[in-house]
Structure formats: C-alpha cells, structure tokens
Coordinates of C-alpha atoms in Angstrom, one line a residue:
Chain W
X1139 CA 124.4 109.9 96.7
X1140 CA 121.3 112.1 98.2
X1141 CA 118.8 110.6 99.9
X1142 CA 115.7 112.8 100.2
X1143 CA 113.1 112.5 102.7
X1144 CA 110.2 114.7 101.9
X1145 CA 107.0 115.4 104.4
X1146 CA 103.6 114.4 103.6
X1147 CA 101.7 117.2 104.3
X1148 CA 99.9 119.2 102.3
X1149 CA 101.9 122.2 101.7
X1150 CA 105.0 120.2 100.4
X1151 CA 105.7 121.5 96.9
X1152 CA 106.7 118.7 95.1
X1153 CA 106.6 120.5 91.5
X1154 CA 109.4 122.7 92.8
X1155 CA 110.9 120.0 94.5
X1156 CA 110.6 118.1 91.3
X1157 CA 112.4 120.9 89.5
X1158 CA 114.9 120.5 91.7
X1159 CA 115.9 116.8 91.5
X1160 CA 115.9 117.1 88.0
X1161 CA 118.9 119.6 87.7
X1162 CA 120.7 116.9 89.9
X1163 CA 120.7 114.6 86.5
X1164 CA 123.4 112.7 85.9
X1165 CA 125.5 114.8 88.5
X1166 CA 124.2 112.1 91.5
X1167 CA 122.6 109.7 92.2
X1168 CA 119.2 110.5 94.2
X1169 CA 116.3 108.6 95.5
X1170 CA 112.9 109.5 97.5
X1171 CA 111.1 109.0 100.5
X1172 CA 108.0 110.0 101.3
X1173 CA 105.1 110.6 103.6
X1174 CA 101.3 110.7 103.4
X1175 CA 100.0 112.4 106.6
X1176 CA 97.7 114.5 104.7
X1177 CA 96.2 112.3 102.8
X1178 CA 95.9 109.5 105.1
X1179 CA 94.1 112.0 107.8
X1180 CA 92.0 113.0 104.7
X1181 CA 90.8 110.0 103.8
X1182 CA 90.4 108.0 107.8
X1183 CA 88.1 111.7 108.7
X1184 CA 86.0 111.0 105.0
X1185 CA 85.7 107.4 106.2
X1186 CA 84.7 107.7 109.6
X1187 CA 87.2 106.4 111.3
X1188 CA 90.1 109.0 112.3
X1189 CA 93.7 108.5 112.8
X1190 CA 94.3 107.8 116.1
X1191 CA 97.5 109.4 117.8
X1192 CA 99.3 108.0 120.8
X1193 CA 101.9 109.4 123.4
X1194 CA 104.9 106.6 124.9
X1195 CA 105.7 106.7 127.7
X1196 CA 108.6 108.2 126.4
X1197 CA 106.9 111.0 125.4
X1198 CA 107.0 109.6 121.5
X1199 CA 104.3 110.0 119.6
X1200 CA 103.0 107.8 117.2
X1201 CA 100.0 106.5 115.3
X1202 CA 98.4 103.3 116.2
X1203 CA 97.7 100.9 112.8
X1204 CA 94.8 98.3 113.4
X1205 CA 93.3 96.5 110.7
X1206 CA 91.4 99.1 109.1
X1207 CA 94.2 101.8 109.8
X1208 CA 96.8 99.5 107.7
X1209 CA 93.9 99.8 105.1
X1210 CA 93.8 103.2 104.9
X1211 CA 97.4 103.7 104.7
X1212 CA 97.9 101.3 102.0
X1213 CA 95.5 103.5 99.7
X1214 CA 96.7 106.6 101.2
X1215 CA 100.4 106.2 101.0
X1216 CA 101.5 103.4 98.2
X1217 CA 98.0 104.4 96.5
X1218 CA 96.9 108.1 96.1
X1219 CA 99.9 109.8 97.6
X1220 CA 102.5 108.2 95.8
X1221 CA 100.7 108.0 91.9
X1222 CA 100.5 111.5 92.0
X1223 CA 104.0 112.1 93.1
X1224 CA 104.9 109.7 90.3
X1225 CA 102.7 111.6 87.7
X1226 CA 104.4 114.6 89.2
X1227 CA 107.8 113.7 88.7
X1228 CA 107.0 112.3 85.5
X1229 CA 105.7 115.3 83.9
X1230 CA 109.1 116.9 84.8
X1231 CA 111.0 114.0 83.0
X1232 CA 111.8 111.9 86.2
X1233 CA 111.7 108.2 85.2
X1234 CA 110.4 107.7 88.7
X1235 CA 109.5 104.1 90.0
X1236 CA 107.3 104.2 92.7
X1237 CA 108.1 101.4 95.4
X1238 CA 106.5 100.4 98.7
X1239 CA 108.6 98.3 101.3
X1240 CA 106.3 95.3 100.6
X1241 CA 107.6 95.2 96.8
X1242 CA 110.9 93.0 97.3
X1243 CA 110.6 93.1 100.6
X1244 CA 112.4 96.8 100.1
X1245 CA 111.9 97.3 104.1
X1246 CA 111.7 94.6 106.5
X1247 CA 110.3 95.1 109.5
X1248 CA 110.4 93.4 113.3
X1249 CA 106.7 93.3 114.3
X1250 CA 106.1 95.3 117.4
X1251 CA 102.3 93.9 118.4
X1252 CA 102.1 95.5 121.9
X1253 CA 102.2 99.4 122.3
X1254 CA 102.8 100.7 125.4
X1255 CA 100.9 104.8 125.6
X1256 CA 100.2 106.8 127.9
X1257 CA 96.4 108.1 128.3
X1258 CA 94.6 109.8 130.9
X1259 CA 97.7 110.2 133.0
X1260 CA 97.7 106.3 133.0
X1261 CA 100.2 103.5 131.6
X1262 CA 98.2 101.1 129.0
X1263 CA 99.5 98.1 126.4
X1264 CA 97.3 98.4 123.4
X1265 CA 97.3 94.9 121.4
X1266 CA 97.2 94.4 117.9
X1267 CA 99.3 97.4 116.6
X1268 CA 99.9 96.8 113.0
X1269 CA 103.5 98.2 113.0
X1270 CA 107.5 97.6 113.1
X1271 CA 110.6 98.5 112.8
X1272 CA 112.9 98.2 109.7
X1273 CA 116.0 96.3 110.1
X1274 CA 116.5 95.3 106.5
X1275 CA 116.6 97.2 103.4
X1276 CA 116.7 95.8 99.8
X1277 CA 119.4 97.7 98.5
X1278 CA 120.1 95.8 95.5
X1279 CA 116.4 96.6 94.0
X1280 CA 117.2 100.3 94.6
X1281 CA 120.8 100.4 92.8
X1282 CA 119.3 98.5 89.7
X1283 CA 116.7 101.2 89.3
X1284 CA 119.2 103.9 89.8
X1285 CA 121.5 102.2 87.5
X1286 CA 119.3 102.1 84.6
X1287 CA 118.2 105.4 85.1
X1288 CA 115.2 105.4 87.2
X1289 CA 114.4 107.4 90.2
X1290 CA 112.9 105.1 93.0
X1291 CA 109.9 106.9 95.0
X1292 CA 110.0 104.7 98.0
X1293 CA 107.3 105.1 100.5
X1294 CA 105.2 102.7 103.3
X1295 CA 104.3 100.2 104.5
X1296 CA 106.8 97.9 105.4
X1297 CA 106.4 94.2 105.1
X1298 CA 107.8 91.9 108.6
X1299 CA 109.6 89.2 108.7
X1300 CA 106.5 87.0 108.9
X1301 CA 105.2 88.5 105.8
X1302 CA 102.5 91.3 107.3
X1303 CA 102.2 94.5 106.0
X1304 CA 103.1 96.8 108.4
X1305 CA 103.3 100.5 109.3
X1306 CA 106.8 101.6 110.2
X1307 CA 108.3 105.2 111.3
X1308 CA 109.6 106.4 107.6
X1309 CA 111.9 108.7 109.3
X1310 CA 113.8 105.5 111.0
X1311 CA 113.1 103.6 107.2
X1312 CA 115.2 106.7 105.9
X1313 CA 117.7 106.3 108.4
X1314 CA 118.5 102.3 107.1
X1315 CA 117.6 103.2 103.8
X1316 CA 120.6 105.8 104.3
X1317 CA 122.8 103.0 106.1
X1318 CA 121.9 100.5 103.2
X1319 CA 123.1 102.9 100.3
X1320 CA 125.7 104.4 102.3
X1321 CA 124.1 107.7 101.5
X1322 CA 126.4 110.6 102.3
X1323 CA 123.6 113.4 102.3
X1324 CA 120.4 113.0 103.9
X1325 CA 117.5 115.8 103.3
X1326 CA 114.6 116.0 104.8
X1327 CA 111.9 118.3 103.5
X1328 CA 109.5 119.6 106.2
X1329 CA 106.6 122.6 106.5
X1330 CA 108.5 124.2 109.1
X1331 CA 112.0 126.2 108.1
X1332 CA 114.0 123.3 109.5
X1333 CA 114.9 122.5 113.1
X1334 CA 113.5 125.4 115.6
X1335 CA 114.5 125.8 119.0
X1336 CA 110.9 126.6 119.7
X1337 CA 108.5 124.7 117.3
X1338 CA 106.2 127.9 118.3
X1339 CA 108.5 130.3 117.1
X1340 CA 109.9 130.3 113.1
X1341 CA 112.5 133.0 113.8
X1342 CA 114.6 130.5 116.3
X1343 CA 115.6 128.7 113.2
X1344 CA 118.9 126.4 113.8
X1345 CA 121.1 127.0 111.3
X1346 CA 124.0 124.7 112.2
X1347 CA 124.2 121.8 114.7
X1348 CA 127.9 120.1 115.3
X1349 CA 126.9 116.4 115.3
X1350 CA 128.8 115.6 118.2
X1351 CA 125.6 117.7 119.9
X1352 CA 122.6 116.3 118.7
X1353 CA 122.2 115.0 122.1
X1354 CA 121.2 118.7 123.6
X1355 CA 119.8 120.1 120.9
X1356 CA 117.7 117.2 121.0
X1357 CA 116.2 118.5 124.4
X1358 CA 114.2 121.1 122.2
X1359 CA 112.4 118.7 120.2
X1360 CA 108.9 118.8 120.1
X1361 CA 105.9 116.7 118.9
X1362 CA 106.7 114.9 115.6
X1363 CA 110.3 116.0 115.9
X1364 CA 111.3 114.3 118.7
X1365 CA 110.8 110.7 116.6
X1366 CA 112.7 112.5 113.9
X1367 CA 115.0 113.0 115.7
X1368 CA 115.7 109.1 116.5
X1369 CA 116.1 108.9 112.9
X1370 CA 118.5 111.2 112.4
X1371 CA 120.9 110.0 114.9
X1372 CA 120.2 106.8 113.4
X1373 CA 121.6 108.2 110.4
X1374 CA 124.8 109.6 111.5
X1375 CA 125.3 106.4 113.5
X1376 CA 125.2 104.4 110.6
X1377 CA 127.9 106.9 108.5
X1378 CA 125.6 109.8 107.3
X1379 CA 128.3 112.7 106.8
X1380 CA 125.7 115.8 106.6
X1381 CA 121.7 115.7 107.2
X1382 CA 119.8 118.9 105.9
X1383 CA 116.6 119.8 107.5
X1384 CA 114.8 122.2 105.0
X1385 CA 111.4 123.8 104.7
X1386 CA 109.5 121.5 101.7
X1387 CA 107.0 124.4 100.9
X1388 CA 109.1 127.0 99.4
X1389 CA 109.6 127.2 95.8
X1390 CA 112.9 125.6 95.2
X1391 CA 112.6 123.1 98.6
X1392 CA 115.9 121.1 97.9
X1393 CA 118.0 123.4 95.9
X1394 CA 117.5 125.7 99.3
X1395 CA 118.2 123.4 101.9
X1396 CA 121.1 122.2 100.4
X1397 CA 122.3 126.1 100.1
X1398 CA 121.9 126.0 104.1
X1399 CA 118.9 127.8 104.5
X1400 CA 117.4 125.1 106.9
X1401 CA 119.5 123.9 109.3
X1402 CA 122.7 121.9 109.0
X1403 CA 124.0 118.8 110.7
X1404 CA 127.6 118.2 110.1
Chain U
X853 CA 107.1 83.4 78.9
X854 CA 103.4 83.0 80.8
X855 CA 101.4 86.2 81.6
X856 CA 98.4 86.1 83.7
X857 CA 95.9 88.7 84.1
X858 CA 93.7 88.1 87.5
X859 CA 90.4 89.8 88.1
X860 CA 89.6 91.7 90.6
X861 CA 86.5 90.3 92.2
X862 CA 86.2 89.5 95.9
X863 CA 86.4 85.6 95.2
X864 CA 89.6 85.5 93.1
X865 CA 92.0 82.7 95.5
X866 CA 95.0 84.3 95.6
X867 CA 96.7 82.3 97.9
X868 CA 96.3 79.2 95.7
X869 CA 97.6 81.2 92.7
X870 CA 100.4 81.9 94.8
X871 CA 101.2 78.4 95.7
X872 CA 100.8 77.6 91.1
X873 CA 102.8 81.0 90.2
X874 CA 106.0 79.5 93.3
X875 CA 105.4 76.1 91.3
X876 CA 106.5 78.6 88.5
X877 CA 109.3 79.0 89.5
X878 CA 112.7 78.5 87.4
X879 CA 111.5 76.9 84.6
X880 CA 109.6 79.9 82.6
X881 CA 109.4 83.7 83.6
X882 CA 106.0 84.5 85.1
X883 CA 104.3 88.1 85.4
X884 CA 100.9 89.0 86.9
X885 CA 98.7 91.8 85.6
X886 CA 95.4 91.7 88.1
X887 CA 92.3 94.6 88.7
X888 CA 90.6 95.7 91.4
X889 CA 87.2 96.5 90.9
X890 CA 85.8 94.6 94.3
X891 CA 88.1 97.3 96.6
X892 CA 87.0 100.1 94.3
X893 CA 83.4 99.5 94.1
X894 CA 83.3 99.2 98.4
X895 CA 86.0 102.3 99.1
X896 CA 83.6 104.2 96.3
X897 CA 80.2 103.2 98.1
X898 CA 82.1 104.0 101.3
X899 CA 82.7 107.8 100.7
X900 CA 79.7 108.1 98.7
X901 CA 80.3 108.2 95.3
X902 CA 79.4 105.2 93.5
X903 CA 81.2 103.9 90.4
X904 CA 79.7 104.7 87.5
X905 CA 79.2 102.3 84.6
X906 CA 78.6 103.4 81.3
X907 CA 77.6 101.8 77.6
X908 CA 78.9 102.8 75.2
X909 CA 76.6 102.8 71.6
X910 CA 78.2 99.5 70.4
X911 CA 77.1 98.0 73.8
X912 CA 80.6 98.2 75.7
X913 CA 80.7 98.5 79.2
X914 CA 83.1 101.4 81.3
X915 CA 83.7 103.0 84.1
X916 CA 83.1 106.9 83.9
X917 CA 86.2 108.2 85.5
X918 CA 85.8 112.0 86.9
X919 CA 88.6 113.3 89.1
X920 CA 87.1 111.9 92.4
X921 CA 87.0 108.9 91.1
X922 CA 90.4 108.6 89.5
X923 CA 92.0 109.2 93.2
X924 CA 90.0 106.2 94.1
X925 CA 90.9 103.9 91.7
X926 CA 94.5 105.1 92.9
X927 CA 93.3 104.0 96.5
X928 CA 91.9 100.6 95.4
X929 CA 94.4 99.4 92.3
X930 CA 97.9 100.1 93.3
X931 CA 96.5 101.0 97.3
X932 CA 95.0 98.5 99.2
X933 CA 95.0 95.7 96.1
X934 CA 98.6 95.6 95.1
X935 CA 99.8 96.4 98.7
X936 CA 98.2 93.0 99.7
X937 CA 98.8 90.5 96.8
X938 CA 102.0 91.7 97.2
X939 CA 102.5 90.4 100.5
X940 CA 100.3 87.6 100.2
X941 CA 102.6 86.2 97.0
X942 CA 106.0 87.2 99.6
X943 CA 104.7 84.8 102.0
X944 CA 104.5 82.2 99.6
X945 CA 108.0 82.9 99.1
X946 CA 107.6 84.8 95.4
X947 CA 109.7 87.7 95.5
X948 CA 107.2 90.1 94.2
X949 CA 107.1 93.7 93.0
X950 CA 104.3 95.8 92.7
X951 CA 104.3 98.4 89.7
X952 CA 101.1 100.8 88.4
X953 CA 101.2 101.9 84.8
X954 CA 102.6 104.8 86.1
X955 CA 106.3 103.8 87.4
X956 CA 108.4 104.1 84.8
X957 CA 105.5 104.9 82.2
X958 CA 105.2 101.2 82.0
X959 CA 102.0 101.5 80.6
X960 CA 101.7 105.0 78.5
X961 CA 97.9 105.8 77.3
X962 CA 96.4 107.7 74.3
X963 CA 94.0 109.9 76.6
X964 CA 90.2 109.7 75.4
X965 CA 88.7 112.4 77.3
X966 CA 85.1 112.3 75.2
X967 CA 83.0 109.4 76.1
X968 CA 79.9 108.7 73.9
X969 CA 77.4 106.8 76.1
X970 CA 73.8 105.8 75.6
X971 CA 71.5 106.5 78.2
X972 CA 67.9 106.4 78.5
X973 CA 67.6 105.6 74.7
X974 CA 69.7 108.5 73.9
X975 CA 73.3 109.1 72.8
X976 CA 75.0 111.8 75.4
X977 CA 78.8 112.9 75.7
X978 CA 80.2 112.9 78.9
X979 CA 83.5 115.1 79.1
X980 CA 86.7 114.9 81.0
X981 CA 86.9 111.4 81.2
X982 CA 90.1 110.2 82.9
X983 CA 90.9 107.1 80.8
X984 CA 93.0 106.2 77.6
X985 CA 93.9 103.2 75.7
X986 CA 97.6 101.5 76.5
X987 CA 99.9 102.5 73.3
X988 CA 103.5 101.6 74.6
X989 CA 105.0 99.5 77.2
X990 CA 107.9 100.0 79.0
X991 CA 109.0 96.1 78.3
X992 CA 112.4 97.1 79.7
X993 CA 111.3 98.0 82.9
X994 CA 109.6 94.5 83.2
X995 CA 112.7 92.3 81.9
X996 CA 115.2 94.1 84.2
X997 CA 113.1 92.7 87.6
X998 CA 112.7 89.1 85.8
X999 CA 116.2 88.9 85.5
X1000 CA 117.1 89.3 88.9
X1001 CA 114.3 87.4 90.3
X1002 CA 111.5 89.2 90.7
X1003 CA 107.9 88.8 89.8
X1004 CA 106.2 91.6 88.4
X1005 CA 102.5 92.6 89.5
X1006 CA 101.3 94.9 87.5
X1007 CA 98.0 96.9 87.8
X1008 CA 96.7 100.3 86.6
X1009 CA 96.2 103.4 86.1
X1010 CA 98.2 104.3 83.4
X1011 CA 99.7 107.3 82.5
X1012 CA 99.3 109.5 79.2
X1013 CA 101.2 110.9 77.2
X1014 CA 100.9 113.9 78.5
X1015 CA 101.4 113.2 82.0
X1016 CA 98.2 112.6 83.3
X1017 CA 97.2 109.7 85.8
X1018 CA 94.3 108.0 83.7
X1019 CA 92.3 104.9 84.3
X1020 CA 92.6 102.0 81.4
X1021 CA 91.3 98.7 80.3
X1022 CA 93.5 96.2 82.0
X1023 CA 92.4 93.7 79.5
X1024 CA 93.5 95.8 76.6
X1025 CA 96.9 96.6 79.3
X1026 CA 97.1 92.6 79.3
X1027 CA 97.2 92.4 75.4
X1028 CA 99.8 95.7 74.8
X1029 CA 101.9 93.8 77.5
X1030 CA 102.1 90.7 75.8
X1031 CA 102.7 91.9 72.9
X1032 CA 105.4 94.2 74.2
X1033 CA 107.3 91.1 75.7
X1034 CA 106.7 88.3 73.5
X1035 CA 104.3 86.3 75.6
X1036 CA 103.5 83.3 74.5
X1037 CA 100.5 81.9 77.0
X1038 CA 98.2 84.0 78.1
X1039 CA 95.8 83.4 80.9
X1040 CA 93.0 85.4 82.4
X1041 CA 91.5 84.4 85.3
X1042 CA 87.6 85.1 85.9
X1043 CA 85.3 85.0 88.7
X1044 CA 83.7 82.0 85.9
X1045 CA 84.2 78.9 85.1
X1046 CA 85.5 80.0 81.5
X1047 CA 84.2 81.3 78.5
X1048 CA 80.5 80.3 78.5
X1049 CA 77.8 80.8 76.0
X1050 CA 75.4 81.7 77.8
X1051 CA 76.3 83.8 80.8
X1052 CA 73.7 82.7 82.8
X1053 CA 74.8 79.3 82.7
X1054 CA 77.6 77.4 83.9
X1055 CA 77.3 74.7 82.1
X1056 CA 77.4 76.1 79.2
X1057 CA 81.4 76.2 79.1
X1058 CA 83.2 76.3 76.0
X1059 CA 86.0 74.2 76.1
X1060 CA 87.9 74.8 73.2
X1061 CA 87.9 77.7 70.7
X1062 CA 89.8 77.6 67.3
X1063 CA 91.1 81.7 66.7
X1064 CA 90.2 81.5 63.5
X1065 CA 86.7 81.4 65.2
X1066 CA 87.1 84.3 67.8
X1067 CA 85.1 86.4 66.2
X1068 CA 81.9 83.7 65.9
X1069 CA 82.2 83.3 69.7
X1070 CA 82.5 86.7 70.6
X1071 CA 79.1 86.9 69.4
X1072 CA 78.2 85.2 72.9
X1073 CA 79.8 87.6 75.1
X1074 CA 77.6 89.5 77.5
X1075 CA 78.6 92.0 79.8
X1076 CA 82.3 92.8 80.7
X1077 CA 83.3 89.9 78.6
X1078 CA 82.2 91.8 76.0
X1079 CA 85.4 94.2 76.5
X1080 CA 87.9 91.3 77.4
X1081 CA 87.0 89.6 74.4
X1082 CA 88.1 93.1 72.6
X1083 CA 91.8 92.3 74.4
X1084 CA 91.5 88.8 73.1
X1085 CA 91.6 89.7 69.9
X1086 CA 94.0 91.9 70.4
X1087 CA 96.7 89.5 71.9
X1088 CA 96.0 87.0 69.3
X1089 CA 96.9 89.7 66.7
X1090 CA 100.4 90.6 68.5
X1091 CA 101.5 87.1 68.2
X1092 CA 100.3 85.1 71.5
X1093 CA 100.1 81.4 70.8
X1094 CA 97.4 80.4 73.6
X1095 CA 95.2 81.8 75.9
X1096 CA 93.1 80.6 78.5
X1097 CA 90.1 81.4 80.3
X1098 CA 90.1 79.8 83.5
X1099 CA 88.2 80.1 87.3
X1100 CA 89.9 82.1 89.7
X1101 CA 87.9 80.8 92.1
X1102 CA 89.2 77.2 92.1
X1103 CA 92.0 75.9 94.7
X1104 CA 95.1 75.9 92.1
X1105 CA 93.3 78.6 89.5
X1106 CA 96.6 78.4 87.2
X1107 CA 97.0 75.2 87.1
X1108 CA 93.5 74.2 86.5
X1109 CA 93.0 76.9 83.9
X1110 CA 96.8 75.7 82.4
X1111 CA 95.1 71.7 82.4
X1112 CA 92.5 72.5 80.2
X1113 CA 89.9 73.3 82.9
X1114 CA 88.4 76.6 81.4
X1115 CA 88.3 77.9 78.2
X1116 CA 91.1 77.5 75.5
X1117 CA 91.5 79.5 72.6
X1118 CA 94.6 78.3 69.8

C-alpha cells in the first residue's frame, strides 16, 4: 500500500498528480494526505488576522491555533482545500472521499495546551494552543473506503481525546496513519526537488539516504523540514520500508518520485 | 430509517439534537443532512462580498453563486460547519462522519448555469451561476458507514456531472436522499416553531397537514419556505410516509418535533 503525503502549497500540481494515482488502479491500494498552507495563509491575510509562526526551543517551528486560527483552518483545510482536491480527483475518475480526523475520530489527538517558543531571544509558554498530537488512527474507516473502491483524501484537524477539534502536525498524522495501515511506501510531495543538503541551493539534491543515517542527514534540515523530518523517522520506526521525498510541482509528481528523482530513504 | 435535515441558522441547538439523535441509537438508522447559511453569511460579510439573494420570476428565493462565492460556501458548509457538528455529535458519543456532496459524488447535480431573476421590476439573466439540482445519490456510500456504526452528516456542495463543485438546494438534497434510501420519517428542523400560516406569527402554527393538502398550504409559504416546501413535495412523491416540521431551537428539537410539537404532514 502507498501512502501519499502531498504539500499544501500552491504550486502542487494535483491534476498531474491526479493522473498519476489513477494509473495505480487496481495495481495498489493508495490513500492521501494533504496540506492547506496556501490557502490557510490566504485566507487568515484576507481576514485580518495572519498566521502566526512560532520557533521551540528546539528550534521547531510551528503554527500556533487559537480560537479563531482553528476557525480558519477548518474552512481552509477540510473546507476549500480539500473540495477542490475532491472535484479534482473526481474529474479524473478517482472515487475520492474526502475525510477530516474529526470524521470517526480518523486521528486522535493528545491535547498539548501550553507551547513553549522562543521570541525575542527569550523563553515564553503561550496558553491556549488549539493543537495535539495523534496517537490514534481509525484505520478500519480507511480500509472500508479502500475496499469498496474509494480513495480516502484525509486531511486536518484532528479531534482529542476530549472531543476538541484540534490542529496537529500532518506530517507526524502521516507517520501513524503509515503505522496504522502498515504502509510500506510513504511519498511525500513537496515544492522543493526533495531533500537538499542546503534548502538554499536545488542542485544539492539527496538522492539516496541509507535509513540507518537519518540521524546526520538530519543535521541539514532546515525550516519546515526539520518537523518533517520527526515524521519521517516516525515512519520508519513504526515499519515504513522506503519514504520518497519528491518535488509535487512537476508534471507527473508521483510517477517521478517514485522513479527516484527526489530523494530516497531505504 | 429517520432522516433529519437541520438548518443552518445561528440558533439551531445542536447539542440537544445530539443528546435525541445518541437516544437514536440501535433501534433505527439515523442520518443528518444540515446547511450553513449563518457561517456563510458572517465569513461572506467578513471578506467583503455579501451573499447574494436572488428571486426568481415565480417568487423563489437563491443564492447567486459566482466563483468567489462558491469557495466560500466550501469554507462555511463542509469548513467550519461540518468540522464542528462533527465534533460536537463525537462528544456526545455519536460516532459521526462528515461528507459534502462531493465525496464519492454522493450528491451528483444537473448544473443550471442560467438564472432568470427579477429585479427592479424587470426580468435579467445572470450567467455562470454555480448551482444545480441533485439528480443521483450515491445511497451506497451512505449504507456502507450505517452499517458499521457511523452517522452520516451530510451537507453540500454538490458536484455535477461534469465535475464541477456547485452549490444546491439542501432541501431538494434532503428529498433526492430520501428517496435514494427509502426513508420513511423525515424531519426538518427550522429556526420556527413549525409550519405557520402566517410567517409573521407564531401562533399561527399548523399542527397537522393532510398531503393530499400540501399543495393548499403551500399557498402560505413565504420566504425560504417557499423553496422547502418545493422539497416537500418532492419527498412525499418518492415515497416518505411523514415529515415533520419542528423548532430547532428547542432543548430536545428531535424529539419535540418527533412528539407532535411542530408541524406534521401524513
């Protein structure tokens, strides 16, 4: 089974990568997770209240969800992002089911209220972060779509164990999904050629990374990446056997990142 | 088999339909249809662009749906609404799953781009029109989550035949879904206390109303009723025994609308 994890930025071609999933038909088994950056940046900037990005201490970055932020992702991500990937697949004759982790509680999340960031060369807790970690996956919801033939388009936000709707990191909700399914090949569809050793530089494309050295490579991870990076060792932890990393914008997104023209962790 | 269609006004008490629809529970299958038009109307005055209501020469009220205001619907239907009655029916412990028309063309639309609308005394055509009218139902889709457990909470857009993500009547959705499954009991919950005569008057209930008399009554209707009344009809004619016009506004809206509390048409 394939697990795709595409980006949600703009430049993601999703007729191509729609193309794509339908030659796997009735070879595999495949299912979808997606982002909504774009639109969700879109949409905070048009209503006057922007995303706001923090920094862990760690170095992590991440976005922090209040009230009106889980808002804003609910109609960015389950509403405008995913109909139209939906549509999209549709027109290509993908019986895809779009899917949020609220809808049978598909990921379940442990709250995580207090956010520790780093600002202004200072340590501060921010309260009130609308967002958690998933630690439970409906799989059974999944495998009945896929067994009648439906393609399940699964994006955020998560719903916690006491019932909130709640951001979550979808690289990590790939990572269980993966675990859950016992998914052998992970994808993940970026706008960047795959894993660079310099995020600066597109030529210092990694084309191959033995798992057994994520650790270092993982030294070169920068901005977003580093999170992603979390998620892929997640994945192989929990039994992943190859992760692709590919570049989502060019005209056949999967078909080439599967022929190794990202980067490959084996 | 009970369907219930919930409007989408600001004062509908979901929490106590919750607490009726878990009371529901293992003695006859339950799905939920429900709008949105509260979230949509505040998102659209938000970013500026007002819904537009049209009238149609025979006196129907619609939403004009241009492009812009398609991607908000998407924002405020399956977005922000469905993410949160979702969670709100999990934590009453109803295992719920949200679905637009879209996933897995549940609800597949004739598309009407032409609208004839009178304005200012005259007749005008306003073009590209994002709507249609629900032809087909995927009934499958809906009987394969009832029979593992789930509860089905449907809202639009729908998507047409060819493809395209297009507003629709959720009334007329209600009465194509009925049909589709062989729903017996039909309820529609109002921001009203029923089916009154005079619109402006709330005591002016109707308690009962005979369906060989649907058409005498309908005479009544002002407003948006005027188009529900049009799914009425239309759900009678596929074969649903009852329906019942309740207030969504009470503390147990099914149950009071189910007792007799509203408006019942047999």
């Amino acid at each position: 089974m394939i697990l795709v994890k595409a980006g949600g930025g703009a430049g993601l071609n999703w007729p191509g990568l729609a193309e794509d999933l339908a030659a796997f038909r009735g070879v595999t088994p495949v299912a979808l997770i997606h982002g909504a950056n774009a639109a969700r940046a879109d949409l905070a900037a048009r209503l006057g209240v922007p995303v706001r990005t923090v920094l862990s201490p760690a170095g992590i970055s991440s976005v922090y969800t209040d009230d009106e932020a889980m808002d804003i992702f609910c109609m960015a991500y389950p509403g405008l992002a995913n109909s139209r990937i939906v549509a999209c697949l549709q027109s290509h004759g993908l019986n895809a089911v779009g899917l949020s982790g609220l809808d049978g509680r598909l990921w379940e999340a442990k709250a995580k209220k207090d956010l520790l960031i780093q600002e202004d060369g200072k340590t501060k807790l921010l309260r009130n972060n609308r967002t958690g970690r998933v630690e439970k996956v409906n799989a059974g919801l999944i495998r009945i779509l896929l067994d009648h033939g439906y393609l399940p388009v699964m994006t955020g936000p998560a719903i916690s164990r006491e019932n909130e709707i709640v951001n979550t990191d979808n690289d990590g909700a790939a990572a269980a999904v993966a675990a859950a399914l016992g998914v052998e090949t992970l994808v993940f569809l970026l706008e960047a050629p795959g894993f660079l050793r310099d995020a600066a530089d597109p030529q210092s494309l990694v084309a191959s990374i033995p798992r057994d050295e994520i650790d270092r490579y993982g030294a070169f991870a920068q901005g977003r990446m580093k999170k992603k990076w979390l998620g892929i060792k997640q994945a192989l932890d929990a039994g992943v056997r190859e992760i692709f990393l590919g570049d989502g914008r060019t005209a056949h997104p999967l078909r080439d990142a599967l022929d190794g023209r990202g980067t490959v962790i084996r």
